[in-house]
Tab-separated table of C-alpha atoms in Angstrom:
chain	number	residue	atom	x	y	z
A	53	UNK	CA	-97.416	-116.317	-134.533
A	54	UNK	CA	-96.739	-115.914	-138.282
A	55	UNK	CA	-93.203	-114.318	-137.876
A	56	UNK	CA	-92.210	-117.512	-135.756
A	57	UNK	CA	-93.955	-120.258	-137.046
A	58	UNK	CA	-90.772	-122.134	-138.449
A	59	UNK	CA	-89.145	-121.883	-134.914
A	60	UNK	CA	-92.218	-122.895	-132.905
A	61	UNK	CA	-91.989	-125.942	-134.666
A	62	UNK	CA	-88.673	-126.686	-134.174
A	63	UNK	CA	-89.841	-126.098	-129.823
A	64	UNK	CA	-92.993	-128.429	-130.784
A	65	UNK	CA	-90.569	-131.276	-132.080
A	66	UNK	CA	-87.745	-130.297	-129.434
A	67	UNK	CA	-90.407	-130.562	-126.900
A	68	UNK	CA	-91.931	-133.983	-127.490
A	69	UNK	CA	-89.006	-135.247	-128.786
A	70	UNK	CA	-87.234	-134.840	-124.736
A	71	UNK	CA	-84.254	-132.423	-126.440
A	72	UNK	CA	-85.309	-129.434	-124.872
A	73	UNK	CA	-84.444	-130.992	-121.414
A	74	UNK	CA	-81.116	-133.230	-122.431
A	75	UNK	CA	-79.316	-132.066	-119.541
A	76	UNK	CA	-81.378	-133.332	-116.679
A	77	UNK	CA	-80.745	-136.509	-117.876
A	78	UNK	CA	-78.496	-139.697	-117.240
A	79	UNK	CA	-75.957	-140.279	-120.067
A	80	UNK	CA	-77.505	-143.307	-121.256
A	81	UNK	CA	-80.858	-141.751	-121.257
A	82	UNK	CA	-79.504	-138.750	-123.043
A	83	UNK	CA	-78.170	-141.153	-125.783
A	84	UNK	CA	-81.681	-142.750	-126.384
A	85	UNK	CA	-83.158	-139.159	-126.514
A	86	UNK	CA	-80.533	-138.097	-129.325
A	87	UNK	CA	-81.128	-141.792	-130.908
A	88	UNK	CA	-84.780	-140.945	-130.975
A	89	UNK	CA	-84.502	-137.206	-132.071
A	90	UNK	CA	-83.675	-138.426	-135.687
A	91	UNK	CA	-86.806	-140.464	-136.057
A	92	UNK	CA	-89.781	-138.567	-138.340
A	93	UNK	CA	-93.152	-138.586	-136.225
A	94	UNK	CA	-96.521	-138.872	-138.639
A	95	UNK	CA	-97.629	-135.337	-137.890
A	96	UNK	CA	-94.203	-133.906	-139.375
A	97	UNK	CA	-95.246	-135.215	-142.447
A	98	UNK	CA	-98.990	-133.920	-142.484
A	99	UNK	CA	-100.395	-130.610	-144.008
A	100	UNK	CA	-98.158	-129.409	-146.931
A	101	UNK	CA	-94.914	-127.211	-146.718
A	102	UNK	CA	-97.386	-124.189	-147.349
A	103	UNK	CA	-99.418	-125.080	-144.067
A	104	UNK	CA	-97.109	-124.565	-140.897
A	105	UNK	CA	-99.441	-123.340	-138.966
A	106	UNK	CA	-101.750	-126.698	-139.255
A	107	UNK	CA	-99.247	-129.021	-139.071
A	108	UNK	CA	-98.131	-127.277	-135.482
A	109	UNK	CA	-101.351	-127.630	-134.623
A	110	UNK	CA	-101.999	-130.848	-135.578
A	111	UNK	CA	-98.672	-132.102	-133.977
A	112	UNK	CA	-99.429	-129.941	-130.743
A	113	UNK	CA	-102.651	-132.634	-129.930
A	114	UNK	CA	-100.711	-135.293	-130.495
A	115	UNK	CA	-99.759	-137.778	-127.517
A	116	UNK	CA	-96.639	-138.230	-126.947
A	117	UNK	CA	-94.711	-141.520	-128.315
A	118	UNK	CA	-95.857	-144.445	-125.329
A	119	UNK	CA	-92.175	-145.664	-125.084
A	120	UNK	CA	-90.913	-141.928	-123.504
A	121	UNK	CA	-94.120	-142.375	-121.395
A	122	UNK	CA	-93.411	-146.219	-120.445
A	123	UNK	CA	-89.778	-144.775	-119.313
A	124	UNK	CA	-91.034	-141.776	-117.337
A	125	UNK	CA	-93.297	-144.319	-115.212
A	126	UNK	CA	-90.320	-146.933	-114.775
A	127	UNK	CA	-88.356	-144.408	-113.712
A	128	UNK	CA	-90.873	-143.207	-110.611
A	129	UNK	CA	-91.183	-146.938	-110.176
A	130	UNK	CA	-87.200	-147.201	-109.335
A	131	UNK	CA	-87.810	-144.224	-106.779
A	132	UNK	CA	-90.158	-145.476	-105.601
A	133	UNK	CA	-88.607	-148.904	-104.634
A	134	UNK	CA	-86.042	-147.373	-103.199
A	135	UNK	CA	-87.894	-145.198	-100.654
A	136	UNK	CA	-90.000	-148.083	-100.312
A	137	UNK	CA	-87.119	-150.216	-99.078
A	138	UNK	CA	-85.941	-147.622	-96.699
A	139	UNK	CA	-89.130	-147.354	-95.055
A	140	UNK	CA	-89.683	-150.520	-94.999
A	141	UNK	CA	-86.496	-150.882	-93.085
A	142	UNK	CA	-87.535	-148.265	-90.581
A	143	UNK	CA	-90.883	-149.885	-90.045
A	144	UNK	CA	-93.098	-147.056	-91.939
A	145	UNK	CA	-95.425	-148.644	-94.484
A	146	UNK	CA	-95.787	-146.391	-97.598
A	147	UNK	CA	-97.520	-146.675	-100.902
A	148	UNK	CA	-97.729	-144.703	-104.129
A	149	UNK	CA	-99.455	-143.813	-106.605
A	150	UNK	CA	-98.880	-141.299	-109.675
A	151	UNK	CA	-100.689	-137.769	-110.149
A	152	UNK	CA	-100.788	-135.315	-112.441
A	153	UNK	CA	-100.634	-135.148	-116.372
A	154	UNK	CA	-98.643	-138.452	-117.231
A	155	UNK	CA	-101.282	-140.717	-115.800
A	156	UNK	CA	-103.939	-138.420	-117.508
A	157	UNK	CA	-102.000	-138.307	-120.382
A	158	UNK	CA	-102.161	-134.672	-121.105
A	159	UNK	CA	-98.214	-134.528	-120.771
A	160	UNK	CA	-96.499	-132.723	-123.763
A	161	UNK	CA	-93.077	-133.521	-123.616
A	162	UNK	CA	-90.795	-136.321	-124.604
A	163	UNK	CA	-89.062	-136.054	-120.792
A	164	UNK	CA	-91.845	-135.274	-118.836
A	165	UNK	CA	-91.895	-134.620	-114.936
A	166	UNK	CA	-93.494	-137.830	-112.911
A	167	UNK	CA	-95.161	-136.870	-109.743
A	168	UNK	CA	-94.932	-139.425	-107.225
A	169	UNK	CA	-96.976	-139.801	-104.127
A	170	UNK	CA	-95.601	-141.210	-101.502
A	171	UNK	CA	-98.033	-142.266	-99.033
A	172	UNK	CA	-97.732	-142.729	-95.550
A	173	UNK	CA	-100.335	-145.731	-94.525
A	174	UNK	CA	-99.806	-145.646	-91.028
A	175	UNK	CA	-101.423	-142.454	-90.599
A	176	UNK	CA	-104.889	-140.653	-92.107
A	177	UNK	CA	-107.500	-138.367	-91.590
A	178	UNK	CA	-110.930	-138.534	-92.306
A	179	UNK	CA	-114.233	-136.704	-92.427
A	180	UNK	CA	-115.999	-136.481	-89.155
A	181	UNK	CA	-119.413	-136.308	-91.322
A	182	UNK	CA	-118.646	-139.664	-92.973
A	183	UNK	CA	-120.471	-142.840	-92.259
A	184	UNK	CA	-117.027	-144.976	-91.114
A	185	UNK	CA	-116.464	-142.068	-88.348
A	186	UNK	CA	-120.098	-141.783	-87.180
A	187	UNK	CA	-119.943	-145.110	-86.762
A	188	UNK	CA	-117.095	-145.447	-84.806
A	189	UNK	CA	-115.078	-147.689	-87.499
A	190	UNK	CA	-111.526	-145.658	-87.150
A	191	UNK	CA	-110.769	-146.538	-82.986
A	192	UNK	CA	-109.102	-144.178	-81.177
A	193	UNK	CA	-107.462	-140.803	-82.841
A	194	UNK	CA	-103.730	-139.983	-83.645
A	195	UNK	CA	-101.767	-137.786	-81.132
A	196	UNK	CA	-99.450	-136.875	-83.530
A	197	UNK	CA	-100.823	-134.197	-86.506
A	198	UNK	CA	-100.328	-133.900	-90.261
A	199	UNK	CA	-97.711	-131.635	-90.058
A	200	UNK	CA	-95.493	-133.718	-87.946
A	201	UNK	CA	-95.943	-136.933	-89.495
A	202	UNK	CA	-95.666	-135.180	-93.302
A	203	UNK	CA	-92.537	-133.455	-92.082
A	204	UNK	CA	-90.917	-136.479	-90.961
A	205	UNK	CA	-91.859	-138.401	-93.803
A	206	UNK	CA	-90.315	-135.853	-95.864
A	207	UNK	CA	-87.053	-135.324	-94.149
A	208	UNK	CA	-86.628	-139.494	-94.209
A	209	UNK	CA	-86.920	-139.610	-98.294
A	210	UNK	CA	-84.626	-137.031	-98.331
A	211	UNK	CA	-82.003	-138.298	-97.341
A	212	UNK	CA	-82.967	-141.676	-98.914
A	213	UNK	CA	-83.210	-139.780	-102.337
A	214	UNK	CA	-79.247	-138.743	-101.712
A	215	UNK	CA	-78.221	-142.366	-100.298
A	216	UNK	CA	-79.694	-144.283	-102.940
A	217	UNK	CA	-78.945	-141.652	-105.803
A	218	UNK	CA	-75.931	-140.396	-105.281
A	219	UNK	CA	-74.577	-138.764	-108.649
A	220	UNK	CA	-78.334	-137.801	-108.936
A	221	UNK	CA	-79.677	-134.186	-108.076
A	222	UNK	CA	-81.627	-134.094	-105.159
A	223	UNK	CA	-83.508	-130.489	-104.621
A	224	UNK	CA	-85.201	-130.107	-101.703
A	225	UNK	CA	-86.609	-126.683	-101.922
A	226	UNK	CA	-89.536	-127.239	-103.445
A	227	UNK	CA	-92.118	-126.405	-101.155
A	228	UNK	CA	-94.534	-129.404	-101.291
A	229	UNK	CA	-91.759	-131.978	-103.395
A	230	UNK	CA	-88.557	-133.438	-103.583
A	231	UNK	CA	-87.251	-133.198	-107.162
A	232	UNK	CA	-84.505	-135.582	-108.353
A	233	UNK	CA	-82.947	-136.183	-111.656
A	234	UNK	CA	-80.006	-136.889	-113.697
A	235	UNK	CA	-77.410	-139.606	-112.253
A	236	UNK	CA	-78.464	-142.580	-113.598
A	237	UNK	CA	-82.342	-141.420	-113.472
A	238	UNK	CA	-83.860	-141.941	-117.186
A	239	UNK	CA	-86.806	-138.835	-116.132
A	240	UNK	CA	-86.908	-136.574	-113.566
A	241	UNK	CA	-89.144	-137.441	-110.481
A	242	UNK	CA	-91.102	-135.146	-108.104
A	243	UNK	CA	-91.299	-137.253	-104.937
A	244	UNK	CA	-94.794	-135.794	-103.242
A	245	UNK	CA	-94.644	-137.042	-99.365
A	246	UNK	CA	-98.747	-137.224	-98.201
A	247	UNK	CA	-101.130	-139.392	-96.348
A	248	UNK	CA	-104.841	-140.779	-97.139
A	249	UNK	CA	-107.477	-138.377	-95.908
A	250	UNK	CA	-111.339	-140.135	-95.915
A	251	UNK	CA	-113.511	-137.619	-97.036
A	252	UNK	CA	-117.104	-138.436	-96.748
A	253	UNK	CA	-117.856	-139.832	-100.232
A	254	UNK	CA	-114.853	-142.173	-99.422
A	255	UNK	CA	-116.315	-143.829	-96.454
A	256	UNK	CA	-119.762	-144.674	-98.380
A	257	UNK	CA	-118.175	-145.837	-101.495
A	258	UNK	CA	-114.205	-146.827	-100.968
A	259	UNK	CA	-113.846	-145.949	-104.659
A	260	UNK	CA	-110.209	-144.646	-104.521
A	261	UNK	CA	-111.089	-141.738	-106.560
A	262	UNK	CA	-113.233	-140.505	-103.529
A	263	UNK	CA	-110.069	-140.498	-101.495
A	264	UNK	CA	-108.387	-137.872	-101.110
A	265	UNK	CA	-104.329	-136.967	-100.350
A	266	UNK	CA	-102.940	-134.609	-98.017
A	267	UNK	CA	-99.628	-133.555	-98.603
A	268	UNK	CA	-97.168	-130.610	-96.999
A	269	UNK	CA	-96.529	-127.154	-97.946
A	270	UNK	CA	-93.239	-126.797	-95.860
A	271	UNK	CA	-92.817	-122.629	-96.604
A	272	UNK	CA	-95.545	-122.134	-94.148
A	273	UNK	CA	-96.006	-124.812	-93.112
A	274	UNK	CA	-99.705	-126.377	-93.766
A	275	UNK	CA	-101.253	-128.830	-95.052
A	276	UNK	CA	-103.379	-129.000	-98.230
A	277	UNK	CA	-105.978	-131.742	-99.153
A	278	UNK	CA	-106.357	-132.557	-103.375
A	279	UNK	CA	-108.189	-135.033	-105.031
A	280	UNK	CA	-106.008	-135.860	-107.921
A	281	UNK	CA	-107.617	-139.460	-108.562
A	282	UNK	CA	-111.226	-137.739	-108.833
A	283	UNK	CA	-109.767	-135.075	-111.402
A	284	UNK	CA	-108.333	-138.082	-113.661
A	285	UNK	CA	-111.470	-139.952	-113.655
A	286	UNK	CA	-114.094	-137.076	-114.684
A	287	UNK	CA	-111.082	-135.975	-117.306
A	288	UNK	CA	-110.943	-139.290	-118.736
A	289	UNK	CA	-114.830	-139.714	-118.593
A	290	UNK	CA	-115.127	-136.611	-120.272
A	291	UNK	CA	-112.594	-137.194	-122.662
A	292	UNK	CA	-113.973	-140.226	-123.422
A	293	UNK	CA	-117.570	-138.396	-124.771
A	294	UNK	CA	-115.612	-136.077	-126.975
A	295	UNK	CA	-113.832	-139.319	-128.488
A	296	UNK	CA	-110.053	-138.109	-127.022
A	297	UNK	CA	-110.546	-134.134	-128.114
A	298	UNK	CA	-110.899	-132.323	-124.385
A	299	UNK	CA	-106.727	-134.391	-124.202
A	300	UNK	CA	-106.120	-132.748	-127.395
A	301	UNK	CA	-107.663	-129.533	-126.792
A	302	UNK	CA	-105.896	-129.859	-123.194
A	303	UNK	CA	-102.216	-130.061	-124.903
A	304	UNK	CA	-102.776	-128.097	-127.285
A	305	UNK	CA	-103.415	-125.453	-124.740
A	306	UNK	CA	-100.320	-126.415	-122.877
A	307	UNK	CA	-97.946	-126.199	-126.085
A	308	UNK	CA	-99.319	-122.578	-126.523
A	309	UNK	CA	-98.640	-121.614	-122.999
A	310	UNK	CA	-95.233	-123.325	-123.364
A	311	UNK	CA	-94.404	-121.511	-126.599
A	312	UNK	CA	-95.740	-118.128	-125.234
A	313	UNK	CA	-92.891	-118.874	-121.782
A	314	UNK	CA	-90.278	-119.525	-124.271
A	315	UNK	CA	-90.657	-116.138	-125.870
A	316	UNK	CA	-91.152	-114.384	-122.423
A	317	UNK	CA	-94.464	-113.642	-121.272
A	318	UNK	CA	-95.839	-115.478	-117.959
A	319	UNK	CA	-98.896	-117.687	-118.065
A	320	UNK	CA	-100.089	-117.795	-114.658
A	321	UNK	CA	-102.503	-120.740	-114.835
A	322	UNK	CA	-101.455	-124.588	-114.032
A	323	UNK	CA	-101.676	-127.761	-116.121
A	324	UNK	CA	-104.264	-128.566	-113.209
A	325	UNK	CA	-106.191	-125.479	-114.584
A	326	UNK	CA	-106.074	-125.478	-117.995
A	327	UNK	CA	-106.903	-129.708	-117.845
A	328	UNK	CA	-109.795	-127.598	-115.953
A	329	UNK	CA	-110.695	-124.941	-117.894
A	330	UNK	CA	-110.664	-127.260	-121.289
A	331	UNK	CA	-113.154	-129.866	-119.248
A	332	UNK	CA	-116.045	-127.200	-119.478
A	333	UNK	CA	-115.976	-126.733	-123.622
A	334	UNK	CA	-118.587	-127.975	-125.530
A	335	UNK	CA	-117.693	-131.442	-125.977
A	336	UNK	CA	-119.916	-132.916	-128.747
A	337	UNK	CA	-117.686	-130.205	-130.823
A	338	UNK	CA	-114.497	-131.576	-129.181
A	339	UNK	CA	-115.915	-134.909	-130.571
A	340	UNK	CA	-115.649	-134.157	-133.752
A	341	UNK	CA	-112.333	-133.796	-134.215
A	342	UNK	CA	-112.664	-137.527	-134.210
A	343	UNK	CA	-113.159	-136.470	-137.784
A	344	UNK	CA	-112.299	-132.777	-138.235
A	345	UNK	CA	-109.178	-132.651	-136.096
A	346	UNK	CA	-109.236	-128.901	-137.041
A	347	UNK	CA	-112.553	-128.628	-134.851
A	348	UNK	CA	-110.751	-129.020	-132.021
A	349	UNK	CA	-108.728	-125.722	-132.537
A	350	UNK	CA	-112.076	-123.934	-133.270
A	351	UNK	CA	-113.872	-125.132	-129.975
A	352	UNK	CA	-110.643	-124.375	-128.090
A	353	UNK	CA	-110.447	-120.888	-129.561
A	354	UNK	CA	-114.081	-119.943	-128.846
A	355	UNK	CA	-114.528	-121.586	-125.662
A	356	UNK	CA	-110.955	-119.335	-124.609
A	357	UNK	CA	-112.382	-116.240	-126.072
A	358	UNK	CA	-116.029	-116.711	-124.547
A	359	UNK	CA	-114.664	-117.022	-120.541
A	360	UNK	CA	-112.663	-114.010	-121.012
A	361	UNK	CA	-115.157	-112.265	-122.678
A	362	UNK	CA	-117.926	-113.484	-119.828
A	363	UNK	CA	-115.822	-113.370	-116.757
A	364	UNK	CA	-118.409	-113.303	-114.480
A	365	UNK	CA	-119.764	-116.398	-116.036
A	366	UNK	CA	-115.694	-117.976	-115.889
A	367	UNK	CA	-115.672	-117.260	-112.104
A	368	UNK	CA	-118.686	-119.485	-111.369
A	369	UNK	CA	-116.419	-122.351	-113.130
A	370	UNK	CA	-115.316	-125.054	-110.573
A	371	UNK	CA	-112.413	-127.223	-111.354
A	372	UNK	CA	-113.684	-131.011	-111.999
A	373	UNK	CA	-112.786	-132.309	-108.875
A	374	UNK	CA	-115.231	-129.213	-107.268
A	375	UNK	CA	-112.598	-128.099	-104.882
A	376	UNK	CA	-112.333	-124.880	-106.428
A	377	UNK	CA	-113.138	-122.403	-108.461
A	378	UNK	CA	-111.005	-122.604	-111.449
A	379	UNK	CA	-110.280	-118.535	-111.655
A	380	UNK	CA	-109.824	-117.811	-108.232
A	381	UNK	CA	-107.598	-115.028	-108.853
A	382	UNK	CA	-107.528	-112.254	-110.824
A	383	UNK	CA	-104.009	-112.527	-112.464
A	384	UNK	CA	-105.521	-115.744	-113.541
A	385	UNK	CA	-107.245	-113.649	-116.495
A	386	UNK	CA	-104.489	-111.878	-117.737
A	387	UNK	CA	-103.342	-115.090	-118.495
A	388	UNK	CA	-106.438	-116.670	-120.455
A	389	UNK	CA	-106.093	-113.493	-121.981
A	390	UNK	CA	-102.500	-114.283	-123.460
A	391	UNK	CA	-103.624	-117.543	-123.772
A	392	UNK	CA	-106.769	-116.632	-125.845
A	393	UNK	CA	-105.123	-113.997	-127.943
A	394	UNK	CA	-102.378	-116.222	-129.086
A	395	UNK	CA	-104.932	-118.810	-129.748
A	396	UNK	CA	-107.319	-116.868	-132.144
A	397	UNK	CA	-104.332	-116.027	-134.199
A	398	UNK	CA	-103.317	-119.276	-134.589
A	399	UNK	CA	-107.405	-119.772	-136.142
A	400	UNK	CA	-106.277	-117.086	-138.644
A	401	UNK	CA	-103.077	-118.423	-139.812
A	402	UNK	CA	-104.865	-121.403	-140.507
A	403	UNK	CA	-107.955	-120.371	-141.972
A	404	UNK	CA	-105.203	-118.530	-144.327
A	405	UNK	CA	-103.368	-122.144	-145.284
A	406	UNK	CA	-107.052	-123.533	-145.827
A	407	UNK	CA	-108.495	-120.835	-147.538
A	408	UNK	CA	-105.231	-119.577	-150.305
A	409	UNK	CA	-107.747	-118.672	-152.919
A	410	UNK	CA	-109.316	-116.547	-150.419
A	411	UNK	CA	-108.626	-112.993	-151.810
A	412	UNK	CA	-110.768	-111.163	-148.790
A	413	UNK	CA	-110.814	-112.148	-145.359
A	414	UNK	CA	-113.769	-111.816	-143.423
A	415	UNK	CA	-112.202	-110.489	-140.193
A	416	UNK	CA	-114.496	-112.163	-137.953
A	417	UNK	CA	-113.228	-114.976	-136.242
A	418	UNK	CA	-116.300	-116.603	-135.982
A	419	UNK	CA	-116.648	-117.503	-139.615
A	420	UNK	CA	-113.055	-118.807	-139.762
A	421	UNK	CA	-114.250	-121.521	-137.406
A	422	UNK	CA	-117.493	-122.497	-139.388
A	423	UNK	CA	-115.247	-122.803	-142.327
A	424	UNK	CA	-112.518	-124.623	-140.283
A	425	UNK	CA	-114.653	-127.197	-138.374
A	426	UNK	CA	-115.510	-129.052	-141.540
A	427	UNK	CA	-111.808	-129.150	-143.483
A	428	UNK	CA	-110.157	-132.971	-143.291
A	429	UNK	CA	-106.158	-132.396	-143.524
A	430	UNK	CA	-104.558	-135.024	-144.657
């Protein structure tokens, strides 16, 4: 990471600042990204001229600015409106709701992706095991299945997408979404078609997060049931004990992985499994980066370096929600791997910046993080 320090900061800056994606976007929008690309964040002024390496870090926590996140929201809003109007008009009552890492805030660039669930209400499944269906509280059952009505649901907001956008670009062969952007679109949107699916937690407490979504994969086809609004509550619960270090430790993560794709290696695991992999660190450590910001890179670094050094230990890891296992594949490894290696050089660069008068390094990575954990870069 040494060698290209100077241009993974320029990607860090590109990134957040929404230049690195200028052409999926609506000329107006691409104005305000320019417009915006000459203002200074904070972090580009922290850590000295002699400390790249920190100051990527310490910008590669950082959220990104709320007004690029207000306009990635308004702009699934005005999708959604539209569909909703259309299906409206066809008598099919939908609702929405966002998923993913905008809502959790984990997001790492200036023109993020919004994923938009678009939810069928006049169809769900539910847990037989559940109090609501023992007790008889659902009448009779749908003929139709989850294929058919997802299917149909999809085909309808495609061609809504290409009525009501039409200098936009609609793709539609994504398996389980419908991305559109550019036209007049600010961000680009990832309509998810799905329906409500009762588990049995849902039908004892009706807490939404309980609820899970079903939505389409169209290749095979099949359905497949997530819990996205159970994943954003324990992240933000546990985020919330490590006083907002597991989000920083979560895009920090992602900025790597990004960083390591630019220059051409694959990192086979999800946003949904990092956010995962980060939620099992030690977070009284995360916590103090409340203080130490630079303990957040240490905990990060070991916690990386410990699962792929234990992997039996990493394959008894469950994502939050419990759904899964979070490394339930094995290619899934090699990419902590890449993820880990890049990671613990990125502890030495900076132990190097905050240690110049340091003649002889130690070599051990664990006593870069003792002496790291403590440091307060202003």
């Amino acid at each position: 990471m040494a060698q290209n320090i100077r241009q993974r900061l320029e990607q860090l800056r590109s990134r957040r600042q929404g230049t690195d994606r200028i052409t999926e976007l609506s000329e107006q929008a691409r104005i305000a990204v320019l417009a915006g690309d000459q203002i200074r964040e904070a972090w580009q002024d922290r850590a000295s001229e002699q400390q790249p390496h920190t100051r990527w870090v310490l910008g590669a926590m950082q959220r990104v600015d709320d007004n690029y996140t207000r306009i990635s929201i308004e702009t699934a809003k005005r999708v959604g409106n539209q569909l909703k109007r259309s299906l409206d008009a066809a008598q099919r009552q939908v609702d929405f709701r966002l998923q993913g890492s905008v809502p959790l805030d984990v997001h790492i660039r200036g023109v993020s992706d919004v994923d938009l669930l678009t939810i069928d209400c006049d169809f769900r499944t539910y847990a037989l095991a559940g109090h609501k269906a023992r007790t008889n509280q659902y009448g009779p059952r749908s003929s139709k299945t989850s294929i058919d009505v997802l299917s149909s649901l999809r085909s309808h907001c495609e061609r809504t997408l290409r009525d009501a956008f039409q200098a936009a670009k609609v793709d539609a062969n994504g398996s389980k979404a419908i991305k559109i952007s550019g036209g007049s679109l600010a961000r680009p949107v990832d309509v998810v078609p799905s329906h409500w699916n009762d588990t049995v937690d849902y039908q004892s407490t009706t807490a939404e997060h309980d609820r899970a979504v079903t939505i389409l994969d169209k290749s095979v086809p099949m359905t497949i049931d997530n819990l996205p609004f159970k994943h954003i509550k324990l992240i933000k619960a546990s985020c919330d004990v490590a006083a907002g270090g597991l989000r920083k430790s979560i895009r920090l993560c992602k900025h790597v992985k990004a960083d390591l794709e630019q220059e051409g290696s694959k990192i086979s695991l999800s946003s949904f499994d990092i956010a995962s992999i980060m939620y099992h660190a030690d977070l009284q450590i995360l916590a103090s980066g409340r203080y130490f910001e630079l303990a957040i890179l240490t905990e990060t670094q070991r916690h990386l370096d410990y699962l792929y050094g234990n992997q039996d230990y990493a394959k008894t890891l469950l994502v939050p929600d419990g759904t899964r296992r979070i490394f339930d594949a094995s290619h899934k490894f090699s990419a902590l791997l890449s993820l880990s290696v890049d990671m613990d050089r990125l502890v030495r660069e900076v132990w190097k910046e905050q240690s110049p008068n340091r003649n002889v390094e130690s070599g051990m990575l664990a006593a870069y993080r003792d002496s790291l954990k403590s440091v307060i870069v202003r």
